[in-house]
Amino acid sequence: GQQVMQIPQYQHVQEGEDFTTYCNSSTTLSNIQWYKQRPGGHPVFLIQLVKSGEVKKQKRLTFQFGEAKKNSSLHITATQTTDVGTYFCAGLAVGNYGQNFVFGPGTRLSVLP
Amino acid sequence: AAGVIQSPRHLIKEKRETATLKCYPIPRHDTVYWYQQGPGQDPQFLISFYEKMQSDKGSIPDRFSAQQFSDYHSELNMSSLELGDSALYFCASSLSWTGAYEQYFGPGTRLTVT
């Protein structure tokens, strides 16, 4: 079945440092979505990428979809304490047996002030 | 703006008991998803409904069942509860079942089985 992996599992950074999390799928994806879950909260949608090689920016966050549509990355520039949380990618694969939407295991980011 | 509503927010049950979790999607959203999230885990997809029909099935145990009603709200019924069922259960809704739309998550129901 489809598998979505994320690395690293945990990341501790000093406030102001950059942060990147990588998402890799075992199958080609129709789209990929990114969610953020704050401690004690629920996942909140950040963005969706659809096109091969697509890059989208949201202020200090840059999202990228790989050319082969099997991987994606989220890069945060100059982290702030408000960036603390777990970042999940979620990919949609469509095959002969229907569609399959799978969350990655997430990257937990902690930011030290 | 209206969000996804889940009730109850907290639930404590004993082993072998039953539980019913409710989810009210955002107005005009016709698709509902159920997820189970254990401590430090990613959300595990259980089941989804589109227009009151089951649209996709994930790792939902046979002891669990769910349905979507005519007003689009959904209920997750859990029977013969086990200690391992203790988790945060999220409901999410979206405009469509195709996965091309973002999912809006509710605040979750924290189920504790003792």
XYZ file of C-alpha atoms in Angstrom:
227
model
C 0.000 0.000 0.000
C 0.921 3.620 -0.241
C 3.386 4.873 2.360
C 4.256 8.425 3.230
C 7.381 9.100 5.238
C 8.682 12.263 6.785
C 12.093 13.222 8.041
C 13.231 14.230 10.502
C 10.900 12.895 13.156
C 11.958 15.622 15.588
C 13.785 18.890 15.125
C 14.986 21.280 17.800
C 16.116 24.691 16.598
C 17.111 27.959 18.152
C 14.741 30.803 17.431
C 15.848 32.505 14.237
C 17.296 29.362 12.666
C 15.804 27.804 9.569
C 13.906 24.508 9.513
C 13.083 22.031 6.786
C 10.976 18.888 6.820
C 10.880 16.405 3.964
C 8.018 14.213 2.852
C 8.481 11.161 0.643
C 5.850 8.913 -0.875
C 6.259 5.385 -2.169
C 3.831 6.196 -5.000
C 3.169 9.139 -7.288
C 0.761 11.619 -5.750
C -2.077 13.578 -7.303
C -1.617 16.275 -4.733
C 0.018 16.868 -1.406
C -1.300 18.840 1.515
C 0.493 20.188 4.553
C -1.049 20.529 7.991
C 0.201 21.968 11.262
C -0.875 20.680 14.640
C -0.025 22.723 17.702
C 0.465 20.853 20.983
C -2.970 19.951 22.307
C -4.642 21.172 19.138
C -6.034 19.747 15.953
C -4.439 19.632 12.492
C -4.887 22.861 10.570
C -4.593 22.985 6.796
C -1.660 25.050 5.532
C -1.467 24.527 1.795
C -2.025 22.187 -1.129
C 0.375 21.516 -3.992
C -0.834 19.938 -7.202
C 1.592 20.583 -10.043
C 4.953 18.933 -10.585
C 7.734 21.206 -9.344
C 5.261 23.625 -7.793
C 6.565 26.088 -5.220
C 4.311 28.129 -2.953
C 5.161 30.619 -0.268
C 3.301 31.789 2.796
C 5.315 34.502 4.525
C 8.260 32.610 6.055
C 7.040 29.199 4.848
C 8.068 27.764 1.472
C 6.445 24.603 0.146
C 7.775 22.561 -2.743
C 6.401 19.614 -4.713
C 8.965 17.419 -6.419
C 9.203 17.019 -10.171
C 8.220 13.371 -9.931
C 5.353 14.234 -7.550
C 6.647 11.739 -5.008
C 8.223 14.127 -2.542
C 7.665 17.497 -0.989
C 9.338 19.827 1.450
C 8.381 22.570 3.852
C 10.993 25.157 4.724
C 10.577 27.751 7.446
C 12.923 30.725 7.421
C 13.952 32.342 10.709
C 11.781 30.225 12.997
C 9.738 31.806 15.758
C 8.311 30.247 18.911
C 4.882 30.387 17.282
C 6.125 27.829 14.738
C 6.204 25.124 17.410
C 4.091 22.116 16.523
C 3.958 19.009 14.387
C 3.956 19.403 10.630
C 2.206 16.688 8.678
C 2.219 16.112 4.964
C -0.699 14.202 3.493
C -0.683 12.787 0.027
C -3.416 11.667 -2.318
C -2.687 8.713 -4.561
C -5.197 7.617 -7.153
C -4.910 4.121 -8.529
C -6.882 1.274 -9.999
C -8.531 0.595 -6.649
C -9.669 4.119 -5.956
C -8.045 6.910 -4.069
C -5.969 6.756 -0.940
C -5.246 9.791 1.223
C -2.458 9.144 3.718
C -0.860 11.287 6.378
C 2.840 11.120 7.023
C 4.050 10.521 10.601
C 4.846 14.201 11.054
C 7.882 16.230 12.070
C 7.729 17.686 15.547
C 9.380 21.090 15.714
C 10.450 22.726 18.916
C 11.875 26.234 18.917
C 14.083 27.365 21.768
C 13.811 31.099 22.561
C -16.751 31.258 10.530
C -18.402 27.981 11.455
C -16.068 25.135 12.246
C -16.401 21.397 12.633
C -18.125 20.522 15.882
C -17.429 17.337 17.764
C -19.147 16.017 20.838
C -18.413 15.096 23.457
C -14.985 16.665 23.866
C -13.987 14.167 26.534
C -15.309 10.697 27.226
C -14.330 8.134 29.809
C -15.511 4.569 29.361
C -14.710 1.196 30.819
C -13.509 -1.826 28.908
C -16.229 -3.618 26.951
C -18.517 -0.597 27.056
C -19.783 1.245 23.981
C -19.255 4.836 22.922
C -20.779 7.122 20.322
C -18.892 10.110 18.982
C -20.669 12.806 16.996
C -19.427 15.134 14.298
C -21.142 18.126 12.731
C -19.365 19.259 9.571
C -19.010 22.783 8.296
C -22.198 23.868 6.476
C -22.203 22.825 2.805
C -19.452 20.279 3.367
C -20.738 16.905 2.206
C -17.733 14.783 3.126
C -16.744 13.656 6.597
C -13.594 11.818 7.680
C -12.807 10.091 10.949
C -9.268 9.778 12.313
C -7.746 8.188 15.376
C -4.628 9.766 16.847
C -2.684 8.055 19.600
C -0.183 9.957 21.771
C 2.720 11.157 19.633
C 1.229 9.507 16.549
C -0.007 10.847 13.238
C -3.734 10.780 12.525
C -4.763 7.333 11.323
C -7.591 7.406 8.828
C -10.566 5.297 9.871
C -13.396 5.926 7.444
C -15.020 8.616 5.329
C -18.466 9.423 4.004
C -19.637 11.392 1.005
C -23.293 12.264 0.536
C -24.281 9.801 3.261
C -22.473 6.898 1.613
C -19.206 5.373 2.742
C -16.568 6.661 0.364
C -13.368 5.200 1.743
C -12.316 2.817 4.471
C -9.084 2.819 6.386
C -7.935 1.030 9.495
C -11.295 0.989 11.229
C -11.713 -2.040 13.522
C -14.716 -4.288 12.977
C -15.926 -3.240 16.441
C -16.429 0.262 15.134
C -19.100 1.458 12.747
C -20.030 4.841 11.426
C -22.656 6.528 9.348
C -23.547 9.886 7.906
C -27.065 11.170 8.309
C -29.350 13.206 6.069
C -28.212 16.447 7.722
C -24.592 15.385 6.972
C -23.620 14.925 10.568
C -21.794 11.703 11.306
C -21.549 9.327 14.234
C -18.794 6.894 15.087
C -20.046 3.963 17.140
C -17.481 2.011 19.094
C -18.347 -1.239 20.838
C -16.479 -3.676 23.090
C -14.024 -0.932 23.937
C -10.450 -1.928 24.642
C -7.702 -0.079 26.498
C -5.955 0.443 23.169
C -8.897 2.462 21.887
C -7.869 5.318 24.170
C -6.953 8.095 21.775
C -7.953 11.411 20.325
C -10.618 10.994 17.649
C -10.801 13.698 15.048
C -13.527 14.353 12.588
C -12.761 16.433 9.517
C -14.974 17.749 6.755
C -14.347 18.919 3.224
C -16.250 20.154 0.213
C -15.720 16.935 -1.678
C -14.528 13.360 -1.248
C -11.989 13.564 -4.048
C -9.129 14.624 -1.799
C -8.633 17.701 -3.905
C -10.001 19.886 -1.126
C -8.501 20.681 2.234
C -9.871 18.999 5.283
C -11.075 21.054 8.204
C -10.533 19.263 11.461
C -12.712 19.477 14.531
C -11.257 19.894 18.011
C -11.393 16.150 18.621
C -12.928 13.853 21.214
C -10.526 12.477 23.777
C -11.606 8.948 24.640
C -10.151 7.274 27.687
C -10.883 3.606 28.246
C -10.189 2.331 31.746
